[in-house]
Coordinates of C-alpha atoms and ligand atoms in Angstrom, one line a residue:
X1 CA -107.2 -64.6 44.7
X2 CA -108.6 -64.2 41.4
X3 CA -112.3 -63.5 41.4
X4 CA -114.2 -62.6 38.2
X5 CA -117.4 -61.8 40.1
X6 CA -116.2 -59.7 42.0
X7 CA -116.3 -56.9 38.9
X8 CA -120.0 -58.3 38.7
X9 CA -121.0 -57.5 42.3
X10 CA -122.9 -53.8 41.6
X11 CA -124.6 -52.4 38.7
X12 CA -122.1 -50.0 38.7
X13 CA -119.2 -52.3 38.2
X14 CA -121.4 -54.1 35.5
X15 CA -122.0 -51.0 33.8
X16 CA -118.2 -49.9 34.4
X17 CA -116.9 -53.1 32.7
X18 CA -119.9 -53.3 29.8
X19 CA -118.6 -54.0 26.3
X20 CA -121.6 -53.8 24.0
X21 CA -123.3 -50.5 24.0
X22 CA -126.2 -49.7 21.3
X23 CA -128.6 -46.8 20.5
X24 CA -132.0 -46.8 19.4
X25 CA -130.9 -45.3 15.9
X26 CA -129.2 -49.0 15.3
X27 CA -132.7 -50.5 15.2
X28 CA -135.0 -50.8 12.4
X29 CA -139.1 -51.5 13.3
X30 CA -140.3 -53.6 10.1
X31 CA -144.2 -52.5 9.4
X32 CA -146.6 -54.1 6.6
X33 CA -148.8 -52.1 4.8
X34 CA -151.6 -53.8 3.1
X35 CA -153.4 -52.9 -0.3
X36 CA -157.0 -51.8 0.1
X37 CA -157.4 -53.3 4.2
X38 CA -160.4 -52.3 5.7
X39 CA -159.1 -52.2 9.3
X40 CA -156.1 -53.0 11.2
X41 CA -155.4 -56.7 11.4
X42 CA -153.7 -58.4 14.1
X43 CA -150.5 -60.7 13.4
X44 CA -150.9 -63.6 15.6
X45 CA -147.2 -63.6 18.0
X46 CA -145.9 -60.4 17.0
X47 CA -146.4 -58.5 19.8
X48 CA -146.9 -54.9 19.5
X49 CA -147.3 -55.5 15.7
X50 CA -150.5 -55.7 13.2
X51 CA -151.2 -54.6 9.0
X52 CA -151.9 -51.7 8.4
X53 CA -153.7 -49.7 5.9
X54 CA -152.6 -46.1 5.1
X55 CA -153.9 -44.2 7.9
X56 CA -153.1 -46.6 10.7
X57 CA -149.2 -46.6 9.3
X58 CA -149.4 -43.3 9.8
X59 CA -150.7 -43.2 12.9
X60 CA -148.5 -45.6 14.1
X61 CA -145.2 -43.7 12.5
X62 CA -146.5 -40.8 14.7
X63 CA -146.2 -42.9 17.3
X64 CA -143.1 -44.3 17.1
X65 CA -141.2 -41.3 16.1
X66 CA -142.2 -40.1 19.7
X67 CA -141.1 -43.4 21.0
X68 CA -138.2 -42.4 19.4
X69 CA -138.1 -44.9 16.4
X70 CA -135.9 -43.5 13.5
X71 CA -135.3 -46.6 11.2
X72 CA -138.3 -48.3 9.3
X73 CA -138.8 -51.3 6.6
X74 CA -141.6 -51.3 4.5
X75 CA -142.8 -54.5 3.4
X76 CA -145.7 -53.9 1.0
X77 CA -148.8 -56.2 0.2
X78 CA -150.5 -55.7 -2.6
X79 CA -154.3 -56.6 -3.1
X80 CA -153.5 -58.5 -6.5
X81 CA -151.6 -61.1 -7.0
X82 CA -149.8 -61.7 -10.4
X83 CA -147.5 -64.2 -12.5
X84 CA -145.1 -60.9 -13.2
X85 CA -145.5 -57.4 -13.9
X86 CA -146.1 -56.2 -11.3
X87 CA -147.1 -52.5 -10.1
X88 CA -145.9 -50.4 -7.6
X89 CA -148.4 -47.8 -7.3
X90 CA -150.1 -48.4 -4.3
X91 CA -146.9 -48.5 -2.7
X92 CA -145.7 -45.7 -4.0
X93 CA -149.0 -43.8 -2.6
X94 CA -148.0 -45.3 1.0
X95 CA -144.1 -44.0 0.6
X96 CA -145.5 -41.0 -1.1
X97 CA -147.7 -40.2 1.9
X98 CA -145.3 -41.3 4.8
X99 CA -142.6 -39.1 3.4
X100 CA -145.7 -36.0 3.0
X101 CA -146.7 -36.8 6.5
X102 CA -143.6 -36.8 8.1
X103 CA -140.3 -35.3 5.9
X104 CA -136.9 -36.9 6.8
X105 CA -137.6 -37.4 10.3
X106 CA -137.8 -40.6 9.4
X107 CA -135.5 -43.3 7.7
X108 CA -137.4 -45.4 5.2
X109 CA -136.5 -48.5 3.9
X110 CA -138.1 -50.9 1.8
X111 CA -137.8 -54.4 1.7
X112 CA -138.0 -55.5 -2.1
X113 CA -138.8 -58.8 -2.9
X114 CA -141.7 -60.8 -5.1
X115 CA -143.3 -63.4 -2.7
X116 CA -146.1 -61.2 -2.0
X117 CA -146.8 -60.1 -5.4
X118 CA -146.5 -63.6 -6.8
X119 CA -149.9 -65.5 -7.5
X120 CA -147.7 -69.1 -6.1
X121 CA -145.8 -67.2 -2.8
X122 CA -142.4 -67.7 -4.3
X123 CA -139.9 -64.7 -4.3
X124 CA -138.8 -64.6 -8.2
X125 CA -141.2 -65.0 -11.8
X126 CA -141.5 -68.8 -12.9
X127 CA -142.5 -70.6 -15.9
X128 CA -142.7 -74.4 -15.9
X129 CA -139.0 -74.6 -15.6
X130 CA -138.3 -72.7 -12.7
X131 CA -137.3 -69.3 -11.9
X132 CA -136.7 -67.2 -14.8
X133 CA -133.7 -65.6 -12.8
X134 CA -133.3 -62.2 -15.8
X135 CA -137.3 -61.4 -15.8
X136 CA -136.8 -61.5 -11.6
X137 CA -133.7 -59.4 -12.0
X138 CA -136.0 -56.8 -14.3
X139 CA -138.7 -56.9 -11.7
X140 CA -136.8 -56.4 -9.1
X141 CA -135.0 -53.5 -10.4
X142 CA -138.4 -52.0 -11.7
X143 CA -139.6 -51.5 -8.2
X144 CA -136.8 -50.8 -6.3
X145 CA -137.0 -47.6 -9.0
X146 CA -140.2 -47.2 -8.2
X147 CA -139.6 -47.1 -4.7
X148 CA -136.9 -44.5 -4.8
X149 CA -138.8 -42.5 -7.2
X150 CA -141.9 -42.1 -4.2
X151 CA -139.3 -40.8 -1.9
X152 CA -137.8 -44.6 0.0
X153 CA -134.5 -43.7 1.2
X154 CA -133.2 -47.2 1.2
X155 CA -133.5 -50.6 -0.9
X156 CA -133.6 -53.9 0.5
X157 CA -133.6 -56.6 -1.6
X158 CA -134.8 -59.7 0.5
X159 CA -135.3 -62.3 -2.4
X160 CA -131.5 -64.2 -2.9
X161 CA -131.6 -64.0 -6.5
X162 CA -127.9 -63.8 -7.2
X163 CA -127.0 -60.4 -9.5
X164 CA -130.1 -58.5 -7.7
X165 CA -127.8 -56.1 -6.4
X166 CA -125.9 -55.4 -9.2
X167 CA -129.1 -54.9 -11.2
X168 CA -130.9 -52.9 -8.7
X169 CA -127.7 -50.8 -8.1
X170 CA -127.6 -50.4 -11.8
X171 CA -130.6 -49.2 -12.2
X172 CA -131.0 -46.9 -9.0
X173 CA -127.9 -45.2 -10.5
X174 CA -129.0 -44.7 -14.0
X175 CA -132.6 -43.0 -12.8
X176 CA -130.4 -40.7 -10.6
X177 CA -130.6 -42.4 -7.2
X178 CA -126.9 -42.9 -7.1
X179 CA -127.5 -41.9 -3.3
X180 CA -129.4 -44.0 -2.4
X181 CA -127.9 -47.0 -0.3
X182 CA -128.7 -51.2 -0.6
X183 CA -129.2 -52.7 2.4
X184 CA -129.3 -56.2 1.2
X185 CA -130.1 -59.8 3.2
X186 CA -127.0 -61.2 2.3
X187 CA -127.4 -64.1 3.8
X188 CA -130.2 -65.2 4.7
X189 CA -131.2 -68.4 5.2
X190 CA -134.4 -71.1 4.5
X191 CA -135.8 -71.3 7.9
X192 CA -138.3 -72.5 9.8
X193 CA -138.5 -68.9 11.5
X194 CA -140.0 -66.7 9.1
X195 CA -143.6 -68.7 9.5
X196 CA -145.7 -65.7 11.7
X197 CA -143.8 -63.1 8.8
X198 CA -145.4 -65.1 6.1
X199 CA -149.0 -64.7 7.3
X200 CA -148.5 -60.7 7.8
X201 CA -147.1 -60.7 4.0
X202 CA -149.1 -62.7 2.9
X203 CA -145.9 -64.4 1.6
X204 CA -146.1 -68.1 1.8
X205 CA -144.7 -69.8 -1.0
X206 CA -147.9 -72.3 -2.5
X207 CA -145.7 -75.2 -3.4
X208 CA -142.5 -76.4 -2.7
X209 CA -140.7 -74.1 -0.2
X210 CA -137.5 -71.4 -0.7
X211 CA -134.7 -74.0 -0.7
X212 CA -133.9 -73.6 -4.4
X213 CA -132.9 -69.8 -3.8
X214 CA -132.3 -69.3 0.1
X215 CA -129.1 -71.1 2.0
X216 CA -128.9 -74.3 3.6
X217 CA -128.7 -73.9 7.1
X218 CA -125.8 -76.6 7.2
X219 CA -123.1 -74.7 4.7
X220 CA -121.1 -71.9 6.1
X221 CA -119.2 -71.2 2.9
X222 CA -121.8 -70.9 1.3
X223 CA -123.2 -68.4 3.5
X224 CA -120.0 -66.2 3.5
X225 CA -120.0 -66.4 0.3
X226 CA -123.1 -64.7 -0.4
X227 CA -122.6 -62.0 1.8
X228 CA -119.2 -61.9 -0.1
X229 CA -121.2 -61.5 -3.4
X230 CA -123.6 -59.2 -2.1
X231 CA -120.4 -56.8 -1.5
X232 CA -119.1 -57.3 -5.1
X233 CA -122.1 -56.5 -6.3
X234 CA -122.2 -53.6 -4.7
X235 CA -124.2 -53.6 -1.8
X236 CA -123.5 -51.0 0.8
X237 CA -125.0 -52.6 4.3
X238 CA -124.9 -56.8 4.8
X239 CA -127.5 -58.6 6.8
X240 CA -127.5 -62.4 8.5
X241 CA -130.9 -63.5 8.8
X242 CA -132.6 -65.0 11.1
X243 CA -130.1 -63.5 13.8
X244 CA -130.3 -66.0 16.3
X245 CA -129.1 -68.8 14.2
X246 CA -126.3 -67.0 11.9
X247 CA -124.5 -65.1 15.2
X248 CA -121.2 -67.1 14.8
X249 CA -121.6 -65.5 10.9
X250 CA -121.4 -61.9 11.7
X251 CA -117.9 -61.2 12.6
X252 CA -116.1 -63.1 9.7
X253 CA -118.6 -61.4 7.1
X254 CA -117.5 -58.3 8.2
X255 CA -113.9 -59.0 8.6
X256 CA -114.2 -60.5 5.0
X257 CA -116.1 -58.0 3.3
X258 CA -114.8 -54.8 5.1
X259 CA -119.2 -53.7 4.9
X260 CA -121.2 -53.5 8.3
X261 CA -123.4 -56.3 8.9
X262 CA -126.4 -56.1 10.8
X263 CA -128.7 -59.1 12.4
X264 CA -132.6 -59.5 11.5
X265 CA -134.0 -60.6 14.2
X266 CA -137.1 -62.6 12.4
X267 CA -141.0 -62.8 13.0
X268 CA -140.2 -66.8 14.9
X269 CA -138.0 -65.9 16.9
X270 CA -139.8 -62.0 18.4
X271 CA -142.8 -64.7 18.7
X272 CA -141.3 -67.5 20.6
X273 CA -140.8 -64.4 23.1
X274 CA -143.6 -63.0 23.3
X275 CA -145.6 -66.7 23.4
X276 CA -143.3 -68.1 26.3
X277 CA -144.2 -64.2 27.6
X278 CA -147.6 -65.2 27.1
X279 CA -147.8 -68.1 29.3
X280 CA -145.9 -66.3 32.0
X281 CA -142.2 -68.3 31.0
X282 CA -140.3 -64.9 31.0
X283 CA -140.1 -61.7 31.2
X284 CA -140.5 -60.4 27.5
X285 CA -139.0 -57.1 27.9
X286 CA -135.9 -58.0 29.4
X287 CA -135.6 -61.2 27.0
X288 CA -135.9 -59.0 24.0
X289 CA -132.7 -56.4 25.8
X290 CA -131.1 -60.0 26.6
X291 CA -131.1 -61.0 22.8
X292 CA -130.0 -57.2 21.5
X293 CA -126.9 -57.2 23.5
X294 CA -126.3 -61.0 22.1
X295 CA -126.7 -59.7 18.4
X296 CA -123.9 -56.4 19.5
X297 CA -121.5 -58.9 21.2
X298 CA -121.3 -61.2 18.2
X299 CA -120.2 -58.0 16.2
X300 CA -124.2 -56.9 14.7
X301 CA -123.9 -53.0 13.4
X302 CA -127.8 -52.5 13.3
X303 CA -130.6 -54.9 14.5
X304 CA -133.7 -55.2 12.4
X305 CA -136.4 -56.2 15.3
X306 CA -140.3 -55.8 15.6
X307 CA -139.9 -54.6 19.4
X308 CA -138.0 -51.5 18.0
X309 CA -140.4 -49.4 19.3
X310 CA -140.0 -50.4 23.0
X311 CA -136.3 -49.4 22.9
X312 CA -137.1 -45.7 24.5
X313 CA -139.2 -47.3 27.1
X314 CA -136.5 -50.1 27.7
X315 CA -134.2 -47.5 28.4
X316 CA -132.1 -47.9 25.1
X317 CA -130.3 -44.5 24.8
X318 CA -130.5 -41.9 21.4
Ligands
PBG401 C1 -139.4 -61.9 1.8 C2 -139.0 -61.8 3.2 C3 -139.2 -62.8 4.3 C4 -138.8 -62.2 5.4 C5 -138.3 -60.9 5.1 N1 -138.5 -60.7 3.7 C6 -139.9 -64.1 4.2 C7 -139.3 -65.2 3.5 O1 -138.2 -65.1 2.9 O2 -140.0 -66.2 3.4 C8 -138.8 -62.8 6.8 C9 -138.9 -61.8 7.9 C10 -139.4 -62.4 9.2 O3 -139.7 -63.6 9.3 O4 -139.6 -61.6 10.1 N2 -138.7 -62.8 1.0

């Protein structure tokens, strides 16, 4: 008789018969570095997670390196906010200083985007019309240049301004950094999820909210076809974000695009973990494992997660 549990019965059988297998060098810990903090700052739900100043990010990448963490994303604060014109120089100190501190044992990517630069939270320059989509394309490029010249090794534009990876490719390649990759959040969606993120970026948009630029959770064309755009342009990694609720989007990206596609899995859903954790709901560890295998089975190349750095401890191999 036909029994499918019968392959289930050992851990050996369930290891025999496992389809998704992952490394740690497939996950990326995101870390905020904040202009001019004081101390250390807790991030209420983010377990494992808090801003940092200078030396605490580099105590912390010291850390994880040993914990055998090889992927990073900045995402830089700055101290000032502005309308546009923005500098990059404080985060070019913190690249600058990582890259000092710890050579290319490290991968170093950094999330480019405006919202925490921007005096109203919103991710592109405005004037009383609306976004002033060329002057965000500038911007954007500006730092990504910036961030390259400091030593990043990767870009990632987060912001859904369509042409920001042509422009940011463009300029990367005419200031020499024709090596250095795009990792870009090609589609990403306005969500309710990103709330805990947007208190540690001090990101949140002062009026209005992200629907004029980021995709309606209801349209899946849409979504493909800004992951489809994001490859014209030339971007050379795609991204579905938040992971959880764009799973049945990863596959027929990739199949369309021919690129890798890798999942983010955003600052609501790490929290709602670690909260039900928090009131003794479930095991957090295994939850976080659970949802990592989930993001490889629905096709996920690399996994953007703030619990990268228990991988080692979790067992997750090199
Ligand atoms: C910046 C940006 C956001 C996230 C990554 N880059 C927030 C947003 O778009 O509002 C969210 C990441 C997270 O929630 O973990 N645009």
């Amino acid at each position: 008789m036909k029994r499918l549990m019968r392959l289930r019965s050992s851990q050996h059988l369930r290891d025999l018969c496992a389809e998704t297998e992952f490394n740690r060098a497939q996950l990326i810990q995101p870390f905020f570095v904040v202009e001019g903090l004081a101390q250390e700052e807790p991030i209420p739900g983010l377990r494992g997670n808090v801003r940092h100043n200078v030396p605490s990010i580099l105590r912390q990448i010291e850390k994880d390196l040993e914990d055998g963490v090889t992927h990073f994303l900045l995402f830089p604060v700055p101290s000032e906010k502005k309308e546009s014109g923005f500098s990059h120089q404080s985060t070019q100190e913190t690249i600058s200083q990582i890259r000092k501190q710890f050579g290319k044992s490290l991968c170093l990517w950094i999330d480019t985007c405006l919202c925490s630069y921007t005096t109203h939270g919103h991710c592109a320059v405005l004037d009383e019309h609306g976004i002033k989509i060329e002057k965000t394309l500038d911007e954007l490029a500006k730092s990504a240049v910036a961030f390259a010249e400091a030593g990043a090794d990767g870009i990632s534009p987060s912001d859904m301004m369509d042409g920001r990876v042509a422009r940011i490719r463009a300029a990367l390649d005419e200031n020499g950094f024709n090596l250095v990759p795009v990792m870009s959040y090609s589609t990403k969606f306005a969500s309710n999820f990103y709330g805990p993120f947007r208190n540690a970026a001090d990101s949140a948009p002062q009026f209005g909210d992200r629907r004029h630029y980021q995709l309606d959770v209801r349209n899946r064309s849409d979504a493909l076809a800004s992951s489809v755009r994001c490859a014209e342009e030339g971007a050379d990694l795609l991204m579905v974000k938040p992971g959880l609720t764009s799973l049945d989007l990863i596959r027929p990206i990739q199949e369309r695009t021919g690129l890798q596609v890798g999942a983010y899995q955003v600052s609501g859903e790490y929290a709602g973990m670690s909260l039900l954790a928090e009131q003794g709901l479930i095991k957090f560890e295994e939850a976080l494992v659970e949802t990592w295998h989930v993001f490889k089975r629905a096709g996920a190349q690399y996994i953007i997660t703030y619990g990268a750095r228990y991988a080692k401890q979790l067992g997750i191999g090199r």
